[in-house]
Amino acid sequence: MLQIYNTLTKQKAPFKPLVEGQINMYVCGITVYDYCHIGHARVMVCFDVITRYLRARNWRVNYVRNITDVDDKIIKRAHENGETVEQLTERMIAAMHEDEDALGVLRPDQEPKATAHIDEILALISTLIEKGFAYPASNGDVYYRVERFAEYGKLTNQNVDELRSGSRVEVDEAKESPLDFVLWKAVKPGEVSWESPWGAGRPGWHIECSAMSKCCLGDTFDIHGGGPDLPFPHHENEIAQSEAANGCTYANHWMHAGPVRVNSEKMSKSLGNFFTIRDVLAKYDPEVVRFFLARVHYRSYIDYSEDSLKEARVMLERFYQALNGVSLPKSADESLDAGYEGAKAFELRFYEAMDDDFNTPKAISVLFEMVNELNKLKKTSESAAVALASKVLELAGILGLLQQNPDAFLKGADKEGEINAAAIEQLIEQRNAAKANKDYAQSDKIRDALAEQGVILKDSREGTSWFRES
């Protein structure tokens, strides 16, 4: 039975959806004012793996991940660039999709934009005002009355009295309480805006997700997910808004991905340790980056470093080296379990790991056991090796891994400063000619020169193959 850790209850429990066999999941997406960074990649890959696994277990998953395409940062950046908000956001959305595609992240079923749901946002704010949970202020903003919602802080165990004592209201603010947060912002000169019953303005960040999730999934849904920085105040505010307006539970399960640190420090532009996804992909194979992100449990923090990515490359090479040379069937539909009786036992252990709150480290350790066994079978039984290799690919595919041709991955894409594939093949031909002429000194010289370039040669009866060493 699938067990999921719930941020709200602070414990793992058997997962029970609202509708048998159906899972409705909403994940907070990106505010599209800049290129996505490696922390965004962590959340993307995390919930992509979760969605892939749930579907592999025959759940019908409706995965919604929103796009915030209007907020202070977006307006400021568009002004700095001399472009419209729409021009900036459409460009950044396209870049986000490029990054996702490179990482093998599948698109969500629905990807609502805040600006396309202004009517729903206005309706939700009106309901909150009618119920006394919100109020129009003298400055044209509309605020939420935090202290009116008795359960405020239940997701992150925040105490309202302590929050109040640690807050202050600026002299020019129109809030009733320092805890109140904005639902609708009055327009400022030069800003994008929409008409509302309270004057021209735009939505606050928190109300967007309450409106979009309600529109796409209803008043109550199964799973709400997001990044490590969102539980407070964003998700607390979502709960307060939605449950006050709808009169029912907002989300039954809350899931949050862990943070990414850089050499054990918080990632920050001010510290000079901030990396966009495309920065990283310029240096590393996208599958290496995905493996690096997926091999750590989704709730744990990841320490990003050059050494960590190099280690991920070495680990992936172990998989591809085991798969290399195995003649797999052309059709993925062919069942080969009968070719190796142990394949089913490995599969069950993989599923047990993933059923335990999506324990990818344990699941990947099962895959490593499988490739160790595969290396033995390649020497003793071709049919058993093919059967086990097929199962490795099937299970790894659930994690979005091992999607490349083994030989192509091991040879790697030519990078700046590396000897290219055509030159390597030419040197191998020269080495073969030297061996044929019994010029073993020249043969060894070529082999050693390639080894210095990180190119490893493997001789067999079929000829000479090669791969790049990390």
GROMACS .gro file of C-alpha atoms in nm:
model
  470
    1MET     CA    1   0.000   0.000   0.000
    2LEU     CA    2   0.124   0.346  -0.090
    3GLN     CA    3   0.233   0.549   0.212
    4ILE     CA    4   0.292   0.925   0.184
    5TYR     CA    5   0.440   1.166   0.435
    6ASN     CA    6   0.195   1.450   0.497
    7THR     CA    7   0.348   1.787   0.590
    8LEU     CA    8   0.022   1.874   0.766
    9THR     CA    9   0.015   1.573   1.001
   10LYS     CA   10   0.396   1.534   1.017
   11GLN     CA   11   0.374   1.159   0.960
   12LYS     CA   12   0.348   0.891   0.695
   13ALA     CA   13   0.011   0.727   0.644
   14PRO     CA   14  -0.162   0.505   0.387
   15PHE     CA   15  -0.276   0.714   0.093
   16LYS     CA   16  -0.651   0.716   0.028
   17PRO     CA   17  -0.778   0.934  -0.259
   18LEU     CA   18  -1.114   1.105  -0.265
   19VAL     CA   19  -1.215   0.893  -0.566
   20GLU     CA   20  -1.090   0.536  -0.592
   21GLY     CA   21  -0.820   0.502  -0.857
   22GLN     CA   22  -0.809   0.880  -0.927
   23ILE     CA   23  -0.554   1.130  -0.792
   24ASN     CA   24  -0.594   1.505  -0.828
   25MET     CA   25  -0.267   1.686  -0.757
   26TYR     CA   26  -0.182   2.057  -0.760
   27VAL     CA   27   0.179   2.175  -0.744
   28CYS     CA   28   0.284   2.538  -0.714
   29GLY     CA   29   0.481   2.629  -1.023
   30ILE     CA   30   0.724   2.897  -1.133
   31THR     CA   31   0.703   3.275  -1.119
   32VAL     CA   32   0.827   3.338  -1.471
   33TYR     CA   33   1.047   3.648  -1.450
   34ASP     CA   34   1.385   3.477  -1.506
   35TYR     CA   35   1.541   3.149  -1.615
   36CYS     CA   36   1.469   2.850  -1.392
   37HIS     CA   37   1.743   2.757  -1.144
   38ILE     CA   38   1.857   2.422  -1.008
   39GLY     CA   39   1.615   2.452  -0.714
   40HIS     CA   40   1.326   2.472  -0.961
   41ALA     CA   41   1.469   2.165  -1.136
   42ARG     CA   42   1.456   1.977  -0.807
   43VAL     CA   43   1.081   2.042  -0.769
   44MET     CA   44   1.014   1.968  -1.138
   45VAL     CA   45   1.195   1.633  -1.129
   46CYS     CA   46   1.055   1.540  -0.787
   47PHE     CA   47   0.690   1.567  -0.888
   48ASP     CA   48   0.761   1.426  -1.234
   49VAL     CA   49   0.897   1.109  -1.071
   50ILE     CA   50   0.598   1.096  -0.836
   51THR     CA   51   0.353   1.136  -1.125
   52ARG     CA   52   0.530   0.876  -1.339
   53TYR     CA   53   0.527   0.625  -1.055
   54LEU     CA   54   0.160   0.678  -0.969
   55ARG     CA   55   0.068   0.623  -1.333
   56ALA     CA   56   0.289   0.313  -1.353
   57ARG     CA   57   0.082   0.180  -1.062
   58ASN     CA   58  -0.233   0.244  -1.270
   59TRP     CA   59  -0.358   0.550  -1.086
   60ARG     CA   60  -0.537   0.807  -1.304
   61VAL     CA   61  -0.346   1.123  -1.221
   62ASN     CA   62  -0.468   1.473  -1.301
   63TYR     CA   63  -0.153   1.678  -1.244
   64VAL     CA   64  -0.197   2.056  -1.233
   65ARG     CA   65   0.098   2.293  -1.199
   66ASN     CA   66   0.032   2.664  -1.226
   67ILE     CA   67   0.230   2.950  -1.375
   68THR     CA   68   0.250   3.284  -1.193
   69ASP     CA   69   0.268   3.533  -1.479
   70VAL     CA   70   0.200   3.858  -1.292
   71ASP     CA   71   0.368   3.982  -0.973
   72ASP     CA   72   0.607   4.250  -0.845
   73LYS     CA   73   0.924   4.078  -0.973
   74ILE     CA   74   0.777   4.025  -1.318
   75ILE     CA   75   0.661   4.386  -1.349
   76LYS     CA   76   0.999   4.517  -1.229
   77ARG     CA   77   1.199   4.292  -1.466
   78ALA     CA   78   0.979   4.376  -1.767
   79HIS     CA   79   1.028   4.748  -1.695
   80GLU     CA   80   1.406   4.700  -1.667
   81ASN     CA   81   1.411   4.510  -1.999
   82GLY     CA   82   1.194   4.763  -2.178
   83GLU     CA   83   0.933   4.498  -2.270
   84THR     CA   84   0.575   4.422  -2.175
   85VAL     CA   85   0.485   4.181  -1.897
   86GLU     CA   86   0.337   3.946  -2.154
   87GLN     CA   87   0.650   3.953  -2.370
   88LEU     CA   88   0.870   3.868  -2.071
   89THR     CA   89   0.648   3.592  -1.934
   90GLU     CA   90   0.592   3.421  -2.269
   91ARG     CA   91   0.968   3.419  -2.330
   92MET     CA   92   1.039   3.276  -1.985
   93ILE     CA   93   0.763   3.015  -2.016
   94ALA     CA   94   0.918   2.895  -2.343
   95ALA     CA   95   1.259   2.877  -2.173
   96MET     CA   96   1.109   2.685  -1.880
   97HIS     CA   97   0.961   2.429  -2.119
   98GLU     CA   98   1.297   2.393  -2.294
   99ASP     CA   99   1.463   2.320  -1.959
  100GLU     CA  100   1.193   2.069  -1.866
  101ASP     CA  101   1.219   1.890  -2.199
  102ALA     CA  102   1.597   1.862  -2.160
  103LEU     CA  103   1.554   1.707  -1.814
  104GLY     CA  104   1.289   1.463  -1.937
  105VAL     CA  105   1.016   1.627  -1.728
  106LEU     CA  106   0.671   1.554  -1.867
  107ARG     CA  107   0.429   1.845  -1.900
  108PRO     CA  108   0.150   1.862  -1.639
  109ASP     CA  109  -0.203   1.781  -1.753
  110GLN     CA  110  -0.306   2.140  -1.686
  111GLU     CA  111  -0.080   2.446  -1.664
  112PRO     CA  112  -0.308   2.739  -1.572
  113LYS     CA  113  -0.180   3.096  -1.579
  114ALA     CA  114  -0.283   3.347  -1.315
  115THR     CA  115  -0.374   3.611  -1.573
  116ALA     CA  116  -0.621   3.372  -1.738
  117HIS     CA  117  -0.816   3.330  -1.411
  118ILE     CA  118  -0.882   3.689  -1.304
  119ASP     CA  119  -1.261   3.633  -1.298
  120GLU     CA  120  -1.222   3.333  -1.065
  121ILE     CA  121  -0.985   3.533  -0.843
  122LEU     CA  122  -1.233   3.822  -0.819
  123ALA     CA  123  -1.515   3.582  -0.733
  124LEU     CA  124  -1.312   3.419  -0.456
  125ILE     CA  125  -1.215   3.754  -0.306
  126SER     CA  126  -1.582   3.865  -0.315
  127THR     CA  127  -1.684   3.550  -0.127
  128LEU     CA  128  -1.421   3.616   0.141
  129ILE     CA  129  -1.543   3.974   0.183
  130GLU     CA  130  -1.906   3.857   0.210
  131LYS     CA  131  -1.809   3.606   0.479
  132GLY     CA  132  -1.611   3.863   0.675
  133PHE     CA  133  -1.270   3.708   0.610
  134ALA     CA  134  -1.148   3.996   0.392
  135TYR     CA  135  -1.191   4.373   0.369
  136PRO     CA  136  -1.124   4.652   0.120
  137ALA     CA  137  -0.879   4.901   0.270
  138SER     CA  138  -0.854   5.278   0.231
  139ASN     CA  139  -0.552   5.247  -0.003
  140GLY     CA  140  -0.744   5.044  -0.262
  141ASP     CA  141  -0.598   4.708  -0.159
  142VAL     CA  142  -0.806   4.416  -0.031
  143TYR     CA  143  -0.668   4.223   0.269
  144TYR     CA  144  -0.736   3.887   0.432
  145ARG     CA  145  -0.819   3.890   0.807
  146VAL     CA  146  -0.575   3.628   0.935
  147GLU     CA  147  -0.704   3.630   1.294
  148ARG     CA  148  -1.057   3.554   1.175
  149PHE     CA  149  -0.940   3.208   1.056
  150ALA     CA  150  -0.910   3.004   1.376
  151GLU     CA  151  -0.681   2.736   1.227
  152TYR     CA  152  -0.426   2.972   1.077
  153GLY     CA  153  -0.077   2.823   1.107
  154LYS     CA  154  -0.182   2.458   1.125
  155LEU     CA  155   0.041   2.346   0.836
  156THR     CA  156   0.365   2.480   0.985
  157ASN     CA  157   0.267   2.499   1.354
  158GLN     CA  158   0.273   2.878   1.360
  159ASN     CA  159   0.128   3.050   1.665
  160VAL     CA  160  -0.080   3.356   1.574
  161ASP     CA  161   0.002   3.536   1.900
  162GLU     CA  162   0.376   3.488   1.841
  163LEU     CA  163   0.342   3.599   1.480
  164ARG     CA  164   0.157   3.912   1.591
  165SER     CA  165   0.417   4.003   1.852
  166GLY     CA  166   0.694   3.967   1.594
  167SER     CA  167   0.521   4.184   1.334
  168ARG     CA  168   0.472   4.553   1.288
  169VAL     CA  169   0.261   4.779   1.068
  170GLU     CA  170   0.422   5.065   0.882
  171VAL     CA  171   0.264   5.405   0.946
  172ASP     CA  172   0.123   5.435   0.596
  173GLU     CA  173  -0.025   5.085   0.581
  174ALA     CA  174  -0.401   5.040   0.580
  175LYS     CA  175  -0.409   4.693   0.734
  176GLU     CA  176  -0.626   4.621   1.037
  177SER     CA  177  -0.356   4.383   1.166
  178PRO     CA  178   0.012   4.333   1.080
  179LEU     CA  179  -0.069   3.967   1.003
  180ASP     CA  180  -0.319   4.045   0.727
  181PHE     CA  181  -0.201   3.977   0.374
  182VAL     CA  182  -0.303   4.127   0.043
  183LEU     CA  183  -0.557   3.962  -0.189
  184TRP     CA  184  -0.590   4.245  -0.440
  185LYS     CA  185  -0.332   4.518  -0.504
  186ALA     CA  186  -0.440   4.861  -0.621
  187VAL     CA  187  -0.279   4.965  -0.947
  188LYS     CA  188   0.031   5.185  -0.948
  189PRO     CA  189   0.133   5.410  -1.239
  190GLY     CA  190   0.264   5.211  -1.535
  191GLU     CA  191   0.156   4.870  -1.398
  192VAL     CA  192  -0.057   4.610  -1.574
  193SER     CA  193  -0.403   4.599  -1.416
  194TRP     CA  194  -0.759   4.466  -1.434
  195GLU     CA  195  -1.086   4.623  -1.326
  196SER     CA  196  -1.247   4.502  -1.004
  197PRO     CA  197  -1.528   4.607  -0.766
  198TRP     CA  198  -1.255   4.770  -0.551
  199GLY     CA  199  -1.084   4.956  -0.832
  200ALA     CA  200  -0.821   4.874  -1.092
  201GLY     CA  201  -0.544   4.645  -0.971
  202ARG     CA  202  -0.402   4.295  -0.984
  203PRO     CA  203  -0.418   3.982  -0.769
  204GLY     CA  204  -0.189   3.908  -0.477
  205TRP     CA  205   0.028   3.598  -0.511
  206HIS     CA  206  -0.151   3.373  -0.260
  207ILE     CA  207  -0.504   3.412  -0.395
  208GLU     CA  208  -0.393   3.302  -0.743
  209CYS     CA  209  -0.330   2.940  -0.637
  210SER     CA  210  -0.653   2.916  -0.437
  211ALA     CA  211  -0.850   3.027  -0.742
  212MET     CA  212  -0.663   2.815  -0.998
  213SER     CA  213  -0.672   2.495  -0.792
  214LYS     CA  214  -1.045   2.541  -0.729
  215CYS     CA  215  -1.106   2.596  -1.099
  216CYS     CA  216  -0.902   2.293  -1.209
  217LEU     CA  217  -0.963   2.042  -0.927
  218GLY     CA  218  -1.257   2.161  -0.715
  219ASP     CA  219  -1.289   2.274  -0.354
  220THR     CA  220  -1.101   1.972  -0.213
  221PHE     CA  221  -0.837   1.760  -0.383
  222ASP     CA  222  -0.592   1.485  -0.294
  223ILE     CA  223  -0.237   1.625  -0.300
  224HIS     CA  224  -0.093   1.974  -0.285
  225GLY     CA  225   0.281   1.999  -0.349
  226GLY     CA  226   0.553   2.256  -0.381
  227GLY     CA  227   0.904   2.364  -0.300
  228PRO     CA  228   1.071   2.396   0.041
  229ASP     CA  229   1.015   2.772   0.071
  230LEU     CA  230   0.637   2.757   0.026
  231PRO     CA  231   0.479   2.609   0.344
  232PHE     CA  232   0.491   2.947   0.519
  233PRO     CA  233   0.344   3.184   0.436
  234HIS     CA  234   0.222   3.082   0.090
  235HIS     CA  235   0.058   2.750   0.168
  236GLU     CA  236  -0.070   2.865   0.506
  237ASN     CA  237  -0.237   3.154   0.326
  238GLU     CA  238  -0.381   2.927   0.059
  239ILE     CA  239  -0.538   2.709   0.328
  240ALA     CA  240  -0.682   3.012   0.508
  241GLN     CA  241  -0.830   3.157   0.188
  242SER     CA  242  -0.970   2.836   0.044
  243GLU     CA  243  -1.112   2.682   0.360
  244ALA     CA  244  -1.270   3.010   0.470
  245ALA     CA  245  -1.432   3.063   0.128
  246ASN     CA  246  -1.533   2.703   0.053
  247GLY     CA  247  -1.615   2.580   0.402
  248CYS     CA  248  -1.427   2.251   0.361
  249THR     CA  249  -1.081   2.095   0.368
  250TYR     CA  250  -0.855   2.238   0.099
  251ALA     CA  251  -0.607   1.954   0.032
  252ASN     CA  252  -0.592   1.616   0.206
  253HIS     CA  253  -0.217   1.560   0.165
  254TRP     CA  254   0.067   1.812   0.156
  255MET     CA  255   0.404   1.725   0.000
  256HIS     CA  256   0.713   1.943  -0.012
  257ALA     CA  257   1.045   1.886  -0.187
  258GLY     CA  258   1.364   1.949   0.007
  259PRO     CA  259   1.599   2.240  -0.065
  260VAL     CA  260   1.910   2.250  -0.282
  261ARG     CA  261   2.225   2.372  -0.111
  262VAL     CA  262   2.552   2.457  -0.283
  263ASN     CA  263   2.856   2.319  -0.104
  264SER     CA  264   2.638   2.304   0.210
  265GLU     CA  265   2.534   2.671   0.181
  266LYS     CA  266   2.197   2.815   0.081
  267MET     CA  267   2.186   2.893  -0.290
  268SER     CA  268   2.181   3.269  -0.339
  269LYS     CA  269   2.277   3.520  -0.606
  270SER     CA  270   2.438   3.736  -0.336
  271LEU     CA  271   2.670   3.448  -0.243
  272GLY     CA  272   2.765   3.388  -0.606
  273ASN     CA  273   2.653   3.025  -0.590
  274PHE     CA  274   2.336   3.056  -0.799
  275PHE     CA  275   2.302   2.826  -1.102
  276THR     CA  276   2.031   2.825  -1.367
  277ILE     CA  277   1.929   2.492  -1.520
  278ARG     CA  278   2.084   2.593  -1.850
  279ASP     CA  279   2.411   2.685  -1.674
  280VAL     CA  280   2.430   2.330  -1.544
  281LEU     CA  281   2.318   2.163  -1.868
  282ALA     CA  282   2.592   2.346  -2.056
  283LYS     CA  283   2.843   2.133  -1.863
  284TYR     CA  284   2.659   1.809  -1.784
  285ASP     CA  285   2.442   1.560  -1.969
  286PRO     CA  286   2.076   1.631  -1.876
  287GLU     CA  287   2.025   1.272  -1.762
  288VAL     CA  288   2.320   1.307  -1.524
  289VAL     CA  289   2.149   1.611  -1.372
  290ARG     CA  290   1.817   1.427  -1.349
  291PHE     CA  291   1.986   1.127  -1.185
  292PHE     CA  292   2.164   1.358  -0.941
  293LEU     CA  293   1.828   1.509  -0.841
  294ALA     CA  294   1.631   1.183  -0.833
  295ARG     CA  295   1.875   0.971  -0.632
  296VAL     CA  296   1.811   1.173  -0.314
  297HIS     CA  297   1.478   1.129  -0.132
  298TYR     CA  298   1.243   1.408  -0.234
  299ARG     CA  299   1.205   1.542   0.122
  300SER     CA  300   1.579   1.556   0.191
  301TYR     CA  301   1.806   1.842   0.102
  302ILE     CA  302   2.049   1.803  -0.189
  303ASP     CA  303   2.403   1.936  -0.173
  304TYR     CA  304   2.492   2.062  -0.520
  305SER     CA  305   2.860   2.051  -0.613
  306GLU     CA  306   3.083   1.963  -0.905
  307ASP     CA  307   3.188   1.647  -0.722
  308SER     CA  308   2.825   1.542  -0.672
  309LEU     CA  309   2.752   1.572  -1.043
  310LYS     CA  310   3.069   1.385  -1.136
  311GLU     CA  311   2.968   1.109  -0.895
  312ALA     CA  312   2.624   1.096  -1.057
  313ARG     CA  313   2.791   1.058  -1.398
  314VAL     CA  314   3.003   0.766  -1.272
  315MET     CA  315   2.697   0.594  -1.126
  316LEU     CA  316   2.500   0.632  -1.449
  317GLU     CA  317   2.796   0.491  -1.641
  318ARG     CA  318   2.771   0.173  -1.433
  319PHE     CA  319   2.415   0.125  -1.558
  320TYR     CA  320   2.496   0.199  -1.919
  321GLN     CA  321   2.810  -0.016  -1.919
  322ALA     CA  322   2.601  -0.309  -1.794
  323LEU     CA  323   2.336  -0.248  -2.060
  324ASN     CA  324   2.586  -0.193  -2.338
  325GLY     CA  325   2.612  -0.488  -2.574
  326VAL     CA  326   2.284  -0.651  -2.462
  327SER     CA  327   2.064  -0.715  -2.766
  328LEU     CA  328   1.732  -0.586  -2.639
  329PRO     CA  329   1.404  -0.655  -2.826
  330LYS     CA  330   1.284  -0.385  -3.062
  331SER     CA  331   0.933  -0.390  -2.919
  332ALA     CA  332   0.890  -0.259  -2.565
  333ASP     CA  333   0.569  -0.464  -2.541
  334GLU     CA  334   0.746  -0.798  -2.544
  335SER     CA  335   0.727  -0.977  -2.208
  336LEU     CA  336   1.060  -1.131  -2.117
  337ASP     CA  337   1.006  -1.208  -1.748
  338ALA     CA  338   1.015  -1.581  -1.820
  339GLY     CA  339   1.373  -1.544  -1.942
  340TYR     CA  340   1.496  -1.471  -1.590
  341GLU     CA  341   1.299  -1.581  -1.286
  342GLY     CA  342   1.464  -1.330  -1.052
  343ALA     CA  343   1.332  -1.027  -1.243
  344LYS     CA  344   0.996  -1.032  -1.065
  345ALA     CA  345   1.154  -1.034  -0.720
  346PHE     CA  346   1.359  -0.726  -0.808
  347GLU     CA  347   1.048  -0.555  -0.942
  348LEU     CA  348   0.855  -0.618  -0.620
  349ARG     CA  349   1.136  -0.473  -0.411
  350PHE     CA  350   1.150  -0.166  -0.639
  351TYR     CA  351   0.775  -0.111  -0.593
  352GLU     CA  352   0.801  -0.162  -0.216
  353ALA     CA  353   1.064   0.112  -0.201
  354MET     CA  354   0.858   0.355  -0.407
  355ASP     CA  355   0.540   0.273  -0.213
  356ASP     CA  356   0.726   0.390   0.099
  357ASP     CA  357   0.686   0.763   0.039
  358PHE     CA  358   0.857   0.746  -0.302
  359ASN     CA  359   1.191   0.625  -0.163
  360THR     CA  360   1.402   0.674  -0.475
  361PRO     CA  361   1.739   0.606  -0.303
  362LYS     CA  362   1.620   0.260  -0.206
  363ALA     CA  363   1.461   0.200  -0.546
  364ILE     CA  364   1.784   0.298  -0.721
  365SER     CA  365   1.981   0.065  -0.494
  366VAL     CA  366   1.759  -0.217  -0.622
  367LEU     CA  367   1.847  -0.113  -0.978
  368PHE     CA  368   2.217  -0.131  -0.889
  369GLU     CA  369   2.168  -0.485  -0.759
  370MET     CA  370   2.000  -0.569  -1.088
  371VAL     CA  371   2.289  -0.442  -1.301
  372ASN     CA  372   2.539  -0.628  -1.082
  373GLU     CA  373   2.343  -0.944  -1.155
  374LEU     CA  374   2.318  -0.845  -1.521
  375ASN     CA  375   2.696  -0.828  -1.550
  376LYS     CA  376   2.714  -1.189  -1.430
  377LEU     CA  377   2.437  -1.308  -1.662
  378LYS     CA  378   2.604  -1.152  -1.966
  379LYS     CA  379   2.878  -1.412  -1.923
  380THR     CA  380   2.648  -1.712  -1.870
  381SER     CA  381   2.306  -1.669  -2.031
  382GLU     CA  382   2.213  -1.431  -2.311
  383SER     CA  383   1.838  -1.486  -2.273
  384ALA     CA  384   1.848  -1.421  -1.898
  385ALA     CA  385   2.062  -1.111  -1.953
  386VAL     CA  386   1.815  -0.975  -2.208
  387ALA     CA  387   1.523  -1.040  -1.973
  388LEU     CA  388   1.689  -0.868  -1.678
  389ALA     CA  389   1.814  -0.576  -1.888
  390SER     CA  390   1.460  -0.522  -2.015
  391LYS     CA  391   1.331  -0.511  -1.659
  392VAL     CA  392   1.604  -0.265  -1.559
  393LEU     CA  393   1.498  -0.035  -1.842
  394GLU     CA  394   1.130  -0.070  -1.752
  395LEU     CA  395   1.181   0.020  -1.385
  396ALA     CA  396   1.436   0.292  -1.452
  397GLY     CA  397   1.193   0.439  -1.705
  398ILE     CA  398   0.946   0.495  -1.419
  399LEU     CA  399   1.208   0.734  -1.277
  400GLY     CA  400   1.269   0.885  -1.619
  401LEU     CA  401   1.619   0.733  -1.632
  402LEU     CA  402   1.822   0.522  -1.877
  403GLN     CA  403   1.648   0.677  -2.175
  404GLN     CA  404   1.955   0.691  -2.401
  405ASN     CA  405   2.137   0.444  -2.619
  406PRO     CA  406   2.410   0.297  -2.393
  407ASP     CA  407   2.686   0.330  -2.650
  408ALA     CA  408   2.593   0.691  -2.728
  409PHE     CA  409   2.581   0.784  -2.358
  410LEU     CA  410   2.918   0.625  -2.283
  411LYS     CA  411   3.082   0.801  -2.574
  412GLY     CA  412   2.918   1.125  -2.469
  413ALA     CA  413   2.859   1.444  -2.659
  414ASP     CA  414   3.173   1.623  -2.775
  415LYS     CA  415   3.250   1.912  -2.540
  416GLU     CA  416   3.490   2.201  -2.564
  417GLY     CA  417   3.846   2.078  -2.512
  418GLU     CA  418   3.760   1.711  -2.575
  419ILE     CA  419   3.878   1.503  -2.867
  420ASN     CA  420   3.574   1.443  -3.089
  421ALA     CA  421   3.418   1.109  -3.178
  422ALA     CA  422   3.537   1.113  -3.541
  423ALA     CA  423   3.897   1.168  -3.431
  424ILE     CA  424   3.868   0.885  -3.178
  425GLU     CA  425   3.740   0.646  -3.442
  426GLN     CA  426   4.026   0.747  -3.673
  427LEU     CA  427   4.284   0.683  -3.400
  428ILE     CA  428   4.129   0.342  -3.331
  429GLU     CA  429   4.167   0.257  -3.702
  430GLN     CA  430   4.535   0.363  -3.684
  431ARG     CA  431   4.580   0.149  -3.375
  432ASN     CA  432   4.419  -0.151  -3.544
  433ALA     CA  433   4.651  -0.104  -3.842
  434ALA     CA  434   4.951  -0.088  -3.610
  435LYS     CA  435   4.845  -0.408  -3.438
  436ALA     CA  436   4.795  -0.579  -3.773
  437ASN     CA  437   5.154  -0.480  -3.862
  438LYS     CA  438   5.267  -0.607  -3.520
  439ASP     CA  439   5.377  -0.255  -3.429
  440TYR     CA  440   5.267  -0.298  -3.069
  441ALA     CA  441   5.464   0.001  -2.944
  442GLN     CA  442   5.262   0.232  -3.173
  443SER     CA  443   4.941   0.051  -3.076
  444ASP     CA  444   5.010   0.107  -2.706
  445LYS     CA  445   5.108   0.469  -2.770
  446ILE     CA  446   4.770   0.541  -2.930
  447ARG     CA  447   4.583   0.362  -2.650
  448ASP     CA  448   4.774   0.557  -2.383
  449ALA     CA  449   4.718   0.889  -2.564
  450LEU     CA  450   4.343   0.824  -2.572
  451ALA     CA  451   4.346   0.724  -2.206
  452GLU     CA  452   4.501   1.060  -2.120
  453GLN     CA  453   4.202   1.218  -2.294
  454GLY     CA  454   3.966   1.010  -2.077
  455VAL     CA  455   3.884   0.767  -2.362
  456ILE     CA  456   3.889   0.402  -2.260
  457LEU     CA  457   3.924   0.127  -2.523
  458LYS     CA  458   3.777  -0.222  -2.490
  459ASP     CA  459   3.898  -0.495  -2.725
  460SER     CA  460   3.683  -0.799  -2.803
  461ARG     CA  461   3.633  -1.053  -3.080
  462GLU     CA  462   3.381  -0.813  -3.237
  463GLY     CA  463   3.637  -0.532  -3.252
  464THR     CA  464   3.730  -0.227  -3.041
  465SER     CA  465   3.469  -0.022  -2.858
  466TRP     CA  466   3.526   0.288  -2.648
  467PHE     CA  467   3.369   0.512  -2.388
  468ARG     CA  468   3.457   0.829  -2.205
  469GLU     CA  469   3.570   0.797  -1.845
  470SER     CA  470   3.430   1.054  -1.600
   0.00000   0.00000   0.00000
